[in-house]
Amino acid sequence: MDPRGELTVRQAGQRGGTSTAGKHGSSFYREIGRRGGQARKGQLGPEGYAKLGRKGGEARKTQLGSRGYAELGRKGGEARKTQLGSEGYAQLGRKGGRRVAELIKRGKQPGK
C-alpha cells in the first residue's frame, strides 16, 4: 500500500482475487475459465478457436524451447492417461490415428 493508505488498482485487484479464491476455491476459477472458453469458441467457431489454440501453442513453444515444450506435452499426456485410464487412453490414440489417416487420404485426392 502507498503511504496514504490508498490501494493501487493492481493491489485492489489482487486483494479481490485473494478474497474470491478464499470464498470459492480453485473449482470456481476452473468453471469460469471453462465458460469463458465456450463463449469464445461460440464467437470464433471451431476453426477459429483451433487457430487461436495453435497460436497460443506456438507462443508457449517459443517461451519453453523445443525440449521444454516436448516435456510439457509428455506431462499432459500422462495426466490425460491418468484421467482416462489405460484403455480409454488407447481408444483416444486409435481415434487420433484414424483422423490422421483420413487427413492424409484427403490430402492425396486430386484437386486438393
PDB file of N, CA and C in Angstrom:
ATOM      1  N   MET A   1       0.831  -1.179   0.000  1.00  0.00           N
ATOM      2  CA  MET A   1       0.000   0.000   0.000  1.00  0.00           C
ATOM      3  C   MET A   1       0.877   1.244   0.000  1.00  0.00           C
ATOM      4  N   ASP A   2       0.335   2.319  -0.562  1.00  0.00           N
ATOM      5  CA  ASP A   2       1.105   3.550  -0.554  1.00  0.00           C
ATOM      6  C   ASP A   2       0.948   4.230   0.815  1.00  0.00           C
ATOM      7  N   PRO A   3       1.756   5.235   1.103  1.00  0.00           N
ATOM      8  CA  PRO A   3       1.752   5.839   2.441  1.00  0.00           C
ATOM      9  C   PRO A   3       0.414   6.445   2.863  1.00  0.00           C
ATOM     10  N   ARG A   4      -0.436   6.844   1.937  1.00  0.00           N
ATOM     11  CA  ARG A   4      -1.725   7.452   2.289  1.00  0.00           C
ATOM     12  C   ARG A   4      -2.774   6.413   2.645  1.00  0.00           C
ATOM     13  N   GLY A   5      -2.463   5.156   2.499  1.00  0.00           N
ATOM     14  CA  GLY A   5      -3.421   4.109   2.822  1.00  0.00           C
ATOM     15  C   GLY A   5      -4.355   3.756   1.679  1.00  0.00           C
ATOM     16  N   GLU A   6      -4.122   4.326   0.491  1.00  0.00           N
ATOM     17  CA  GLU A   6      -4.953   4.022  -0.660  1.00  0.00           C
ATOM     18  C   GLU A   6      -4.343   2.854  -1.425  1.00  0.00           C
ATOM     19  N   LEU A   7      -5.192   2.101  -2.069  1.00  0.00           N
ATOM     20  CA  LEU A   7      -4.737   0.961  -2.866  1.00  0.00           C
ATOM     21  C   LEU A   7      -4.572   1.368  -4.319  1.00  0.00           C
ATOM     22  N   THR A   8      -3.575   0.786  -4.964  1.00  0.00           N
ATOM     23  CA  THR A   8      -3.486   0.926  -6.416  1.00  0.00           C
ATOM     24  C   THR A   8      -4.525  -0.013  -7.028  1.00  0.00           C
ATOM     25  N   VAL A   9      -4.791   0.170  -8.290  1.00  0.00           N
ATOM     26  CA  VAL A   9      -5.734  -0.722  -8.977  1.00  0.00           C
ATOM     27  C   VAL A   9      -5.231  -2.154  -8.897  1.00  0.00           C
ATOM     28  N   ARG A  10      -3.932  -2.328  -9.081  1.00  0.00           N
ATOM     29  CA  ARG A  10      -3.343  -3.667  -9.027  1.00  0.00           C
ATOM     30  C   ARG A  10      -3.521  -4.292  -7.645  1.00  0.00           C
ATOM     31  N   GLN A  11      -3.263  -3.521  -6.610  1.00  0.00           N
ATOM     32  CA  GLN A  11      -3.402  -4.032  -5.244  1.00  0.00           C
ATOM     33  C   GLN A  11      -4.861  -4.374  -4.935  1.00  0.00           C
ATOM     34  N   ALA A  12      -5.778  -3.528  -5.383  1.00  0.00           N
ATOM     35  CA  ALA A  12      -7.202  -3.795  -5.154  1.00  0.00           C
ATOM     36  C   ALA A  12      -7.633  -5.074  -5.869  1.00  0.00           C
ATOM     37  N   GLY A  13      -7.152  -5.249  -7.110  1.00  0.00           N
ATOM     38  CA  GLY A  13      -7.474  -6.464  -7.858  1.00  0.00           C
ATOM     39  C   GLY A  13      -6.921  -7.703  -7.185  1.00  0.00           C
ATOM     40  N   GLN A  14      -5.693  -7.575  -6.693  1.00  0.00           N
ATOM     41  CA  GLN A  14      -5.064  -8.707  -6.010  1.00  0.00           C
ATOM     42  C   GLN A  14      -5.828  -9.050  -4.733  1.00  0.00           C
ATOM     43  N   ARG A  15      -6.230  -8.034  -3.986  1.00  0.00           N
ATOM     44  CA  ARG A  15      -6.992  -8.258  -2.755  1.00  0.00           C
ATOM     45  C   ARG A  15      -8.328  -8.921  -3.064  1.00  0.00           C
ATOM     46  N   GLY A  16      -9.011  -8.442  -4.119  1.00  0.00           N
ATOM     47  CA  GLY A  16     -10.293  -9.032  -4.506  1.00  0.00           C
ATOM     48  C   GLY A  16     -10.140 -10.471  -4.979  1.00  0.00           C
ATOM     49  N   GLY A  17      -9.090 -10.729  -5.752  1.00  0.00           N
ATOM     50  CA  GLY A  17      -8.838 -12.091  -6.233  1.00  0.00           C
ATOM     51  C   GLY A  17      -8.548 -13.053  -5.098  1.00  0.00           C
ATOM     52  N   THR A  18      -7.774 -12.595  -4.124  1.00  0.00           N
ATOM     53  CA  THR A  18      -7.452 -13.431  -2.967  1.00  0.00           C
ATOM     54  C   THR A  18      -8.712 -13.725  -2.158  1.00  0.00           C
ATOM     55  N   SER A  19      -9.555 -12.708  -1.993  1.00  0.00           N
ATOM     56  CA  SER A  19     -10.809 -12.885  -1.260  1.00  0.00           C
ATOM     57  C   SER A  19     -11.726 -13.876  -1.980  1.00  0.00           C
ATOM     58  N   THR A  20     -11.845 -13.722  -3.295  1.00  0.00           N
ATOM     59  CA  THR A  20     -12.694 -14.621  -4.087  1.00  0.00           C
ATOM     60  C   THR A  20     -12.168 -16.053  -4.027  1.00  0.00           C
ATOM     61  N   ALA A  21     -10.849 -16.208  -4.136  1.00  0.00           N
ATOM     62  CA  ALA A  21     -10.252 -17.544  -4.068  1.00  0.00           C
ATOM     63  C   ALA A  21     -10.537 -18.192  -2.719  1.00  0.00           C
ATOM     64  N   GLY A  22     -10.475 -17.410  -1.661  1.00  0.00           N
ATOM     65  CA  GLY A  22     -10.761 -17.937  -0.328  1.00  0.00           C
ATOM     66  C   GLY A  22     -12.206 -18.371  -0.172  1.00  0.00           C
ATOM     67  N   LYS A  23     -13.112 -17.632  -0.779  1.00  0.00           N
ATOM     68  CA  LYS A  23     -14.539 -17.942  -0.670  1.00  0.00           C
ATOM     69  C   LYS A  23     -14.946 -19.131  -1.537  1.00  0.00           C
ATOM     70  N   HIS A  24     -14.420 -19.186  -2.768  1.00  0.00           N
ATOM     71  CA  HIS A  24     -14.928 -20.135  -3.753  1.00  0.00           C
ATOM     72  C   HIS A  24     -13.997 -21.291  -4.095  1.00  0.00           C
ATOM     73  N   GLY A  25     -12.704 -21.130  -3.918  1.00  0.00           N
ATOM     74  CA  GLY A  25     -11.757 -22.201  -4.219  1.00  0.00           C
ATOM     75  C   GLY A  25     -11.402 -22.291  -5.689  1.00  0.00           C
ATOM     76  N   SER A  26     -10.504 -23.209  -6.004  1.00  0.00           N
ATOM     77  CA  SER A  26      -9.976 -23.328  -7.367  1.00  0.00           C
ATOM     78  C   SER A  26     -11.027 -23.836  -8.355  1.00  0.00           C
ATOM     79  N   SER A  27     -12.004 -24.603  -7.901  1.00  0.00           N
ATOM     80  CA  SER A  27     -13.022 -25.120  -8.822  1.00  0.00           C
ATOM     81  C   SER A  27     -13.827 -23.976  -9.445  1.00  0.00           C
ATOM     82  N   PHE A  28     -13.994 -22.895  -8.699  1.00  0.00           N
ATOM     83  CA  PHE A  28     -14.691 -21.720  -9.210  1.00  0.00           C
ATOM     84  C   PHE A  28     -13.953 -21.162 -10.425  1.00  0.00           C
ATOM     85  N   TYR A  29     -12.632 -21.025 -10.305  1.00  0.00           N
ATOM     86  CA  TYR A  29     -11.842 -20.481 -11.402  1.00  0.00           C
ATOM     87  C   TYR A  29     -11.833 -21.425 -12.608  1.00  0.00           C
ATOM     88  N   ARG A  30     -11.801 -22.719 -12.363  1.00  0.00           N
ATOM     89  CA  ARG A  30     -11.877 -23.685 -13.462  1.00  0.00           C
ATOM     90  C   ARG A  30     -13.196 -23.529 -14.214  1.00  0.00           C
ATOM     91  N   GLU A  31     -14.272 -23.391 -13.481  1.00  0.00           N
ATOM     92  CA  GLU A  31     -15.597 -23.287 -14.088  1.00  0.00           C
ATOM     93  C   GLU A  31     -15.743 -21.990 -14.889  1.00  0.00           C
ATOM     94  N   ILE A  32     -15.310 -20.867 -14.352  1.00  0.00           N
ATOM     95  CA  ILE A  32     -15.460 -19.623 -15.113  1.00  0.00           C
ATOM     96  C   ILE A  32     -14.526 -19.624 -16.327  1.00  0.00           C
ATOM     97  N   GLY A  33     -13.382 -20.273 -16.205  1.00  0.00           N
ATOM     98  CA  GLY A  33     -12.490 -20.415 -17.357  1.00  0.00           C
ATOM     99  C   GLY A  33     -13.117 -21.275 -18.440  1.00  0.00           C
ATOM    100  N   ARG A  34     -13.761 -22.361 -18.035  1.00  0.00           N
ATOM    101  CA  ARG A  34     -14.436 -23.242 -18.988  1.00  0.00           C
ATOM    102  C   ARG A  34     -15.559 -22.489 -19.700  1.00  0.00           C
ATOM    103  N   ARG A  35     -16.349 -21.751 -18.924  1.00  0.00           N
ATOM    104  CA  ARG A  35     -17.451 -20.981 -19.519  1.00  0.00           C
ATOM    105  C   ARG A  35     -16.936 -19.920 -20.485  1.00  0.00           C
ATOM    106  N   GLY A  36     -15.863 -19.253 -20.094  1.00  0.00           N
ATOM    107  CA  GLY A  36     -15.274 -18.239 -20.978  1.00  0.00           C
ATOM    108  C   GLY A  36     -14.759 -18.855 -22.260  1.00  0.00           C
ATOM    109  N   GLY A  37     -14.128 -20.020 -22.147  1.00  0.00           N
ATOM    110  CA  GLY A  37     -13.633 -20.721 -23.333  1.00  0.00           C
ATOM    111  C   GLY A  37     -14.763 -21.120 -24.265  1.00  0.00           C
ATOM    112  N   GLN A  38     -15.855 -21.597 -23.703  1.00  0.00           N
ATOM    113  CA  GLN A  38     -17.011 -21.984 -24.521  1.00  0.00           C
ATOM    114  C   GLN A  38     -17.616 -20.771 -25.215  1.00  0.00           C
ATOM    115  N   ALA A  39     -17.680 -19.640 -24.500  1.00  0.00           N
ATOM    116  CA  ALA A  39     -18.213 -18.415 -25.100  1.00  0.00           C
ATOM    117  C   ALA A  39     -17.318 -17.956 -26.251  1.00  0.00           C
ATOM    118  N   ARG A  40     -16.009 -18.014 -26.044  1.00  0.00           N
ATOM    119  CA  ARG A  40     -15.066 -17.594 -27.087  1.00  0.00           C
ATOM    120  C   ARG A  40     -15.155 -18.529 -28.292  1.00  0.00           C
ATOM    121  N   LYS A  41     -15.332 -19.819 -28.041  1.00  0.00           N
ATOM    122  CA  LYS A  41     -15.484 -20.779 -29.130  1.00  0.00           C
ATOM    123  C   LYS A  41     -16.746 -20.466 -29.932  1.00  0.00           C
ATOM    124  N   GLY A  42     -17.794 -20.053 -29.224  1.00  0.00           N
ATOM    125  CA  GLY A  42     -19.028 -19.669 -29.905  1.00  0.00           C
ATOM    126  C   GLY A  42     -18.833 -18.449 -30.789  1.00  0.00           C
ATOM    127  N   GLN A  43     -17.995 -17.515 -30.347  1.00  0.00           N
ATOM    128  CA  GLN A  43     -17.721 -16.313 -31.136  1.00  0.00           C
ATOM    129  C   GLN A  43     -16.873 -16.637 -32.372  1.00  0.00           C
ATOM    130  N   LEU A  44     -15.858 -17.465 -32.191  1.00  0.00           N
ATOM    131  CA  LEU A  44     -14.888 -17.731 -33.256  1.00  0.00           C
ATOM    132  C   LEU A  44     -15.264 -18.905 -34.146  1.00  0.00           C
ATOM    133  N   GLY A  45     -16.082 -19.794 -33.644  1.00  0.00           N
ATOM    134  CA  GLY A  45     -16.373 -21.038 -34.348  1.00  0.00           C
ATOM    135  C   GLY A  45     -15.252 -22.032 -34.094  1.00  0.00           C
ATOM    136  N   PRO A  46     -15.489 -23.318 -34.369  1.00  0.00           N
ATOM    137  CA  PRO A  46     -14.480 -24.335 -34.079  1.00  0.00           C
ATOM    138  C   PRO A  46     -13.134 -24.093 -34.779  1.00  0.00           C
ATOM    139  N   GLU A  47     -13.175 -23.665 -36.043  1.00  0.00           N
ATOM    140  CA  GLU A  47     -11.925 -23.445 -36.776  1.00  0.00           C
ATOM    141  C   GLU A  47     -11.142 -22.272 -36.196  1.00  0.00           C
ATOM    142  N   GLY A  48     -11.849 -21.185 -35.900  1.00  0.00           N
ATOM    143  CA  GLY A  48     -11.192 -20.009 -35.325  1.00  0.00           C
ATOM    144  C   GLY A  48     -10.629 -20.300 -33.950  1.00  0.00           C
ATOM    145  N   TYR A  49     -11.351 -21.094 -33.183  1.00  0.00           N
ATOM    146  CA  TYR A  49     -10.897 -21.452 -31.838  1.00  0.00           C
ATOM    147  C   TYR A  49      -9.660 -22.348 -31.919  1.00  0.00           C
ATOM    148  N   ALA A  50      -9.644 -23.265 -32.883  1.00  0.00           N
ATOM    149  CA  ALA A  50      -8.477 -24.125 -33.085  1.00  0.00           C
ATOM    150  C   ALA A  50      -7.270 -23.286 -33.508  1.00  0.00           C
ATOM    151  N   LYS A  51      -7.509 -22.309 -34.383  1.00  0.00           N
ATOM    152  CA  LYS A  51      -6.428 -21.418 -34.829  1.00  0.00           C
ATOM    153  C   LYS A  51      -5.865 -20.636 -33.637  1.00  0.00           C
ATOM    154  N   LEU A  52      -6.735 -20.168 -32.774  1.00  0.00           N
ATOM    155  CA  LEU A  52      -6.317 -19.446 -31.575  1.00  0.00           C
ATOM    156  C   LEU A  52      -5.464 -20.349 -30.682  1.00  0.00           C
ATOM    157  N   GLY A  53      -5.868 -21.605 -30.545  1.00  0.00           N
ATOM    158  CA  GLY A  53      -5.111 -22.566 -29.745  1.00  0.00           C
ATOM    159  C   GLY A  53      -3.727 -22.828 -30.328  1.00  0.00           C
ATOM    160  N   ARG A  54      -3.651 -22.939 -31.646  1.00  0.00           N
ATOM    161  CA  ARG A  54      -2.346 -23.149 -32.292  1.00  0.00           C
ATOM    162  C   ARG A  54      -1.439 -21.945 -32.080  1.00  0.00           C
ATOM    163  N   LYS A  55      -2.016 -20.750 -32.170  1.00  0.00           N
ATOM    164  CA  LYS A  55      -1.245 -19.523 -31.958  1.00  0.00           C
ATOM    165  C   LYS A  55      -0.684 -19.491 -30.536  1.00  0.00           C
ATOM    166  N   GLY A  56      -1.515 -19.854 -29.579  1.00  0.00           N
ATOM    167  CA  GLY A  56      -1.062 -19.907 -28.185  1.00  0.00           C
ATOM    168  C   GLY A  56      -0.005 -20.974 -27.977  1.00  0.00           C
ATOM    169  N   GLY A  57      -0.167 -22.110 -28.640  1.00  0.00           N
ATOM    170  CA  GLY A  57       0.811 -23.186 -28.537  1.00  0.00           C
ATOM    171  C   GLY A  57       2.162 -22.775 -29.090  1.00  0.00           C
ATOM    172  N   GLU A  58       2.151 -22.050 -30.202  1.00  0.00           N
ATOM    173  CA  GLU A  58       3.406 -21.577 -30.795  1.00  0.00           C
ATOM    174  C   GLU A  58       4.098 -20.582 -29.864  1.00  0.00           C
ATOM    175  N   ALA A  59       3.322 -19.709 -29.247  1.00  0.00           N
ATOM    176  CA  ALA A  59       3.897 -18.739 -28.302  1.00  0.00           C
ATOM    177  C   ALA A  59       4.515 -19.470 -27.109  1.00  0.00           C
ATOM    178  N   ARG A  60       3.817 -20.484 -26.624  1.00  0.00           N
ATOM    179  CA  ARG A  60       4.331 -21.247 -25.473  1.00  0.00           C
ATOM    180  C   ARG A  60       5.597 -22.007 -25.865  1.00  0.00           C
ATOM    181  N   LYS A  61       5.631 -22.532 -27.074  1.00  0.00           N
ATOM    182  CA  LYS A  61       6.806 -23.253 -27.551  1.00  0.00           C
ATOM    183  C   LYS A  61       8.016 -22.316 -27.615  1.00  0.00           C
ATOM    184  N   THR A  62       7.786 -21.080 -28.034  1.00  0.00           N
ATOM    185  CA  THR A  62       8.858 -20.089 -28.079  1.00  0.00           C
ATOM    186  C   THR A  62       9.373 -19.813 -26.668  1.00  0.00           C
ATOM    187  N   GLN A  63       8.460 -19.724 -25.703  1.00  0.00           N
ATOM    188  CA  GLN A  63       8.854 -19.476 -24.311  1.00  0.00           C
ATOM    189  C   GLN A  63       9.671 -20.625 -23.737  1.00  0.00           C
ATOM    190  N   LEU A  64       9.212 -21.843 -23.977  1.00  0.00           N
ATOM    191  CA  LEU A  64       9.815 -23.016 -23.339  1.00  0.00           C
ATOM    192  C   LEU A  64      10.984 -23.613 -24.125  1.00  0.00           C
ATOM    193  N   GLY A  65      11.030 -23.371 -25.418  1.00  0.00           N
ATOM    194  CA  GLY A  65      12.003 -24.044 -26.272  1.00  0.00           C
ATOM    195  C   GLY A  65      11.473 -25.429 -26.625  1.00  0.00           C
ATOM    196  N   SER A  66      12.099 -26.050 -27.602  1.00  0.00           N
ATOM    197  CA  SER A  66      11.604 -27.342 -28.090  1.00  0.00           C
ATOM    198  C   SER A  66      11.587 -28.411 -27.006  1.00  0.00           C
ATOM    199  N   ARG A  67      12.666 -28.498 -26.220  1.00  0.00           N
ATOM    200  CA  ARG A  67      12.713 -29.528 -25.167  1.00  0.00           C
ATOM    201  C   ARG A  67      11.660 -29.286 -24.091  1.00  0.00           C
ATOM    202  N   GLY A  68      11.532 -28.049 -23.657  1.00  0.00           N
ATOM    203  CA  GLY A  68      10.536 -27.732 -22.636  1.00  0.00           C
ATOM    204  C   GLY A  68       9.125 -27.991 -23.124  1.00  0.00           C
ATOM    205  N   TYR A  69       8.884 -27.686 -24.399  1.00  0.00           N
ATOM    206  CA  TYR A  69       7.564 -27.902 -24.977  1.00  0.00           C
ATOM    207  C   TYR A  69       7.267 -29.394 -25.089  1.00  0.00           C
ATOM    208  N   ALA A  70       8.270 -30.167 -25.460  1.00  0.00           N
ATOM    209  CA  ALA A  70       8.103 -31.622 -25.532  1.00  0.00           C
ATOM    210  C   ALA A  70       7.809 -32.189 -24.141  1.00  0.00           C
ATOM    211  N   GLU A  71       8.504 -31.696 -23.136  1.00  0.00           N
ATOM    212  CA  GLU A  71       8.274 -32.140 -21.752  1.00  0.00           C
ATOM    213  C   GLU A  71       6.855 -31.785 -21.305  1.00  0.00           C
ATOM    214  N   LEU A  72       6.402 -30.599 -21.665  1.00  0.00           N
ATOM    215  CA  LEU A  72       5.040 -30.187 -21.337  1.00  0.00           C
ATOM    216  C   LEU A  72       4.027 -31.139 -21.965  1.00  0.00           C
ATOM    217  N   GLY A  73       4.245 -31.509 -23.227  1.00  0.00           N
ATOM    218  CA  GLY A  73       3.356 -32.456 -23.904  1.00  0.00           C
ATOM    219  C   GLY A  73       3.370 -33.826 -23.254  1.00  0.00           C
ATOM    220  N   ARG A  74       4.558 -34.272 -22.836  1.00  0.00           N
ATOM    221  CA  ARG A  74       4.672 -35.573 -22.178  1.00  0.00           C
ATOM    222  C   ARG A  74       3.885 -35.566 -20.866  1.00  0.00           C
ATOM    223  N   LYS A  75       4.033 -34.500 -20.089  1.00  0.00           N
ATOM    224  CA  LYS A  75       3.306 -34.402 -18.814  1.00  0.00           C
ATOM    225  C   LYS A  75       1.800 -34.349 -19.043  1.00  0.00           C
ATOM    226  N   GLY A  76       1.387 -33.621 -20.086  1.00  0.00           N
ATOM    227  CA  GLY A  76      -0.038 -33.544 -20.409  1.00  0.00           C
ATOM    228  C   GLY A  76      -0.591 -34.898 -20.819  1.00  0.00           C
ATOM    229  N   GLY A  77       0.184 -35.643 -21.584  1.00  0.00           N
ATOM    230  CA  GLY A  77      -0.231 -36.983 -21.991  1.00  0.00           C
ATOM    231  C   GLY A  77      -0.374 -37.913 -20.804  1.00  0.00           C
ATOM    232  N   GLU A  78       0.568 -37.814 -19.858  1.00  0.00           N
ATOM    233  CA  GLU A  78       0.495 -38.648 -18.651  1.00  0.00           C
ATOM    234  C   GLU A  78      -0.738 -38.298 -17.825  1.00  0.00           C
ATOM    235  N   ALA A  79      -1.027 -36.995 -17.713  1.00  0.00           N
ATOM    236  CA  ALA A  79      -2.208 -36.568 -16.951  1.00  0.00           C
ATOM    237  C   ALA A  79      -3.488 -37.077 -17.609  1.00  0.00           C
ATOM    238  N   ARG A  80      -3.529 -37.004 -18.938  1.00  0.00           N
ATOM    239  CA  ARG A  80      -4.711 -37.477 -19.664  1.00  0.00           C
ATOM    240  C   ARG A  80      -4.875 -38.985 -19.510  1.00  0.00           C
ATOM    241  N   LYS A  81      -3.768 -39.712 -19.524  1.00  0.00           N
ATOM    242  CA  LYS A  81      -3.821 -41.162 -19.346  1.00  0.00           C
ATOM    243  C   LYS A  81      -4.352 -41.507 -17.959  1.00  0.00           C
ATOM    244  N   THR A  82      -3.954 -40.732 -16.972  1.00  0.00           N
ATOM    245  CA  THR A  82      -4.456 -40.951 -15.612  1.00  0.00           C
ATOM    246  C   THR A  82      -5.958 -40.702 -15.560  1.00  0.00           C
ATOM    247  N   GLN A  83      -6.423 -39.663 -16.250  1.00  0.00           N
ATOM    248  CA  GLN A  83      -7.853 -39.339 -16.288  1.00  0.00           C
ATOM    249  C   GLN A  83      -8.662 -40.448 -16.945  1.00  0.00           C
ATOM    250  N   LEU A  84      -8.185 -40.917 -18.101  1.00  0.00           N
ATOM    251  CA  LEU A  84      -8.954 -41.863 -18.906  1.00  0.00           C
ATOM    252  C   LEU A  84      -8.720 -43.322 -18.554  1.00  0.00           C
ATOM    253  N   GLY A  85      -7.613 -43.612 -17.918  1.00  0.00           N
ATOM    254  CA  GLY A  85      -7.219 -44.999 -17.695  1.00  0.00           C
ATOM    255  C   GLY A  85      -6.540 -45.529 -18.951  1.00  0.00           C
ATOM    256  N   SER A  86      -5.860 -46.643 -18.815  1.00  0.00           N
ATOM    257  CA  SER A  86      -5.087 -47.191 -19.939  1.00  0.00           C
ATOM    258  C   SER A  86      -5.949 -47.486 -21.166  1.00  0.00           C
ATOM    259  N   GLU A  87      -7.108 -48.110 -20.959  1.00  0.00           N
ATOM    260  CA  GLU A  87      -7.963 -48.467 -22.096  1.00  0.00           C
ATOM    261  C   GLU A  87      -8.545 -47.221 -22.766  1.00  0.00           C
ATOM    262  N   GLY A  88      -9.002 -46.274 -21.983  1.00  0.00           N
ATOM    263  CA  GLY A  88      -9.528 -45.029 -22.548  1.00  0.00           C
ATOM    264  C   GLY A  88      -8.463 -44.270 -23.322  1.00  0.00           C
ATOM    265  N   TYR A  89      -7.244 -44.285 -22.799  1.00  0.00           N
ATOM    266  CA  TYR A  89      -6.132 -43.608 -23.470  1.00  0.00           C
ATOM    267  C   TYR A  89      -5.794 -44.308 -24.786  1.00  0.00           C
ATOM    268  N   ALA A  90      -5.859 -45.639 -24.781  1.00  0.00           N
ATOM    269  CA  ALA A  90      -5.616 -46.407 -26.007  1.00  0.00           C
ATOM    270  C   ALA A  90      -6.687 -46.101 -27.051  1.00  0.00           C
ATOM    271  N   GLN A  91      -7.946 -45.995 -26.629  1.00  0.00           N
ATOM    272  CA  GLN A  91      -9.036 -45.655 -27.550  1.00  0.00           C
ATOM    273  C   GLN A  91      -8.821 -44.268 -28.150  1.00  0.00           C
ATOM    274  N   LEU A  92      -8.378 -43.328 -27.320  1.00  0.00           N
ATOM    275  CA  LEU A  92      -8.099 -41.977 -27.793  1.00  0.00           C
ATOM    276  C   LEU A  92      -6.996 -42.000 -28.846  1.00  0.00           C
ATOM    277  N   GLY A  93      -5.973 -42.804 -28.639  1.00  0.00           N
ATOM    278  CA  GLY A  93      -4.886 -42.935 -29.613  1.00  0.00           C
ATOM    279  C   GLY A  93      -5.364 -43.517 -30.932  1.00  0.00           C
ATOM    280  N   ARG A  94      -6.238 -44.518 -30.847  1.00  0.00           N
ATOM    281  CA  ARG A  94      -6.774 -45.108 -32.081  1.00  0.00           C
ATOM    282  C   ARG A  94      -7.621 -44.089 -32.837  1.00  0.00           C
ATOM    283  N   LYS A  95      -8.405 -43.315 -32.109  1.00  0.00           N
ATOM    284  CA  LYS A  95      -9.226 -42.280 -32.733  1.00  0.00           C
ATOM    285  C   LYS A  95      -8.336 -41.256 -33.441  1.00  0.00           C
ATOM    286  N   GLY A  96      -7.268 -40.846 -32.798  1.00  0.00           N
ATOM    287  CA  GLY A  96      -6.329 -39.912 -33.411  1.00  0.00           C
ATOM    288  C   GLY A  96      -5.666 -40.491 -34.638  1.00  0.00           C
ATOM    289  N   GLY A  97      -5.312 -41.754 -34.572  1.00  0.00           N
ATOM    290  CA  GLY A  97      -4.694 -42.419 -35.719  1.00  0.00           C
ATOM    291  C   GLY A  97      -5.627 -42.472 -36.913  1.00  0.00           C
ATOM    292  N   ARG A  98      -6.899 -42.746 -36.655  1.00  0.00           N
ATOM    293  CA  ARG A  98      -7.886 -42.771 -37.751  1.00  0.00           C
ATOM    294  C   ARG A  98      -8.029 -41.384 -38.373  1.00  0.00           C
ATOM    295  N   ARG A  99      -8.003 -40.358 -37.532  1.00  0.00           N
ATOM    296  CA  ARG A  99      -8.133 -38.981 -38.030  1.00  0.00           C
ATOM    297  C   ARG A  99      -6.933 -38.603 -38.901  1.00  0.00           C
ATOM    298  N   VAL A 100      -5.755 -38.972 -38.489  1.00  0.00           N
ATOM    299  CA  VAL A 100      -4.546 -38.694 -39.277  1.00  0.00           C
ATOM    300  C   VAL A 100      -4.631 -39.407 -40.622  1.00  0.00           C
ATOM    301  N   ALA A 101      -5.039 -40.670 -40.610  1.00  0.00           N
ATOM    302  CA  ALA A 101      -5.169 -41.424 -41.858  1.00  0.00           C
ATOM    303  C   ALA A 101      -6.177 -40.756 -42.788  1.00  0.00           C
ATOM    304  N   GLU A 102      -7.279 -40.282 -42.231  1.00  0.00           N
ATOM    305  CA  GLU A 102      -8.306 -39.598 -43.019  1.00  0.00           C
ATOM    306  C   GLU A 102      -7.737 -38.311 -43.636  1.00  0.00           C
ATOM    307  N   LEU A 103      -6.994 -37.557 -42.889  1.00  0.00           N
ATOM    308  CA  LEU A 103      -6.415 -36.312 -43.396  1.00  0.00           C
ATOM    309  C   LEU A 103      -5.382 -36.579 -44.490  1.00  0.00           C
ATOM    310  N   ILE A 104      -4.590 -37.629 -44.322  1.00  0.00           N
ATOM    311  CA  ILE A 104      -3.609 -37.995 -45.337  1.00  0.00           C
ATOM    312  C   ILE A 104      -4.323 -38.391 -46.632  1.00  0.00           C
ATOM    313  N   LYS A 105      -5.362 -39.208 -46.481  1.00  0.00           N
ATOM    314  CA  LYS A 105      -6.124 -39.659 -47.661  1.00  0.00           C
ATOM    315  C   LYS A 105      -6.740 -38.466 -48.373  1.00  0.00           C
ATOM    316  N   ARG A 106      -7.296 -37.545 -47.619  1.00  0.00           N
ATOM    317  CA  ARG A 106      -7.909 -36.350 -48.200  1.00  0.00           C
ATOM    318  C   ARG A 106      -6.864 -35.495 -48.920  1.00  0.00           C
ATOM    319  N   GLY A 107      -5.682 -35.412 -48.354  1.00  0.00           N
ATOM    320  CA  GLY A 107      -4.608 -34.631 -48.962  1.00  0.00           C
ATOM    321  C   GLY A 107      -4.092 -35.219 -50.249  1.00  0.00           C
ATOM    322  N   LYS A 108      -4.239 -36.526 -50.437  1.00  0.00           N
ATOM    323  CA  LYS A 108      -3.771 -37.197 -51.641  1.00  0.00           C
ATOM    324  C   LYS A 108      -4.787 -37.145 -52.789  1.00  0.00           C
ATOM    325  N   GLN A 109      -6.002 -36.700 -52.491  1.00  0.00           N
ATOM    326  CA  GLN A 109      -7.033 -36.643 -53.528  1.00  0.00           C
ATOM    327  C   GLN A 109      -6.678 -35.554 -54.550  1.00  0.00           C
ATOM    328  N   PRO A 110      -6.970 -35.821 -55.838  1.00  0.00           N
ATOM    329  CA  PRO A 110      -6.687 -34.818 -56.872  1.00  0.00           C
ATOM    330  C   PRO A 110      -7.478 -33.535 -56.616  1.00  0.00           C
ATOM    331  N   GLY A 111      -6.843 -32.418 -56.924  1.00  0.00           N
ATOM    332  CA  GLY A 111      -7.515 -31.137 -56.763  1.00  0.00           C
ATOM    333  C   GLY A 111      -7.431 -30.577 -55.364  1.00  0.00           C
ATOM    334  N   LYS A 112      -6.696 -31.226 -54.494  1.00  0.00           N
ATOM    335  CA  LYS A 112      -6.586 -30.736 -53.110  1.00  0.00           C
ATOM    336  C   LYS A 112      -5.222 -30.148 -52.892  1.00  0.00           C
TER     337      LYS A 112
END
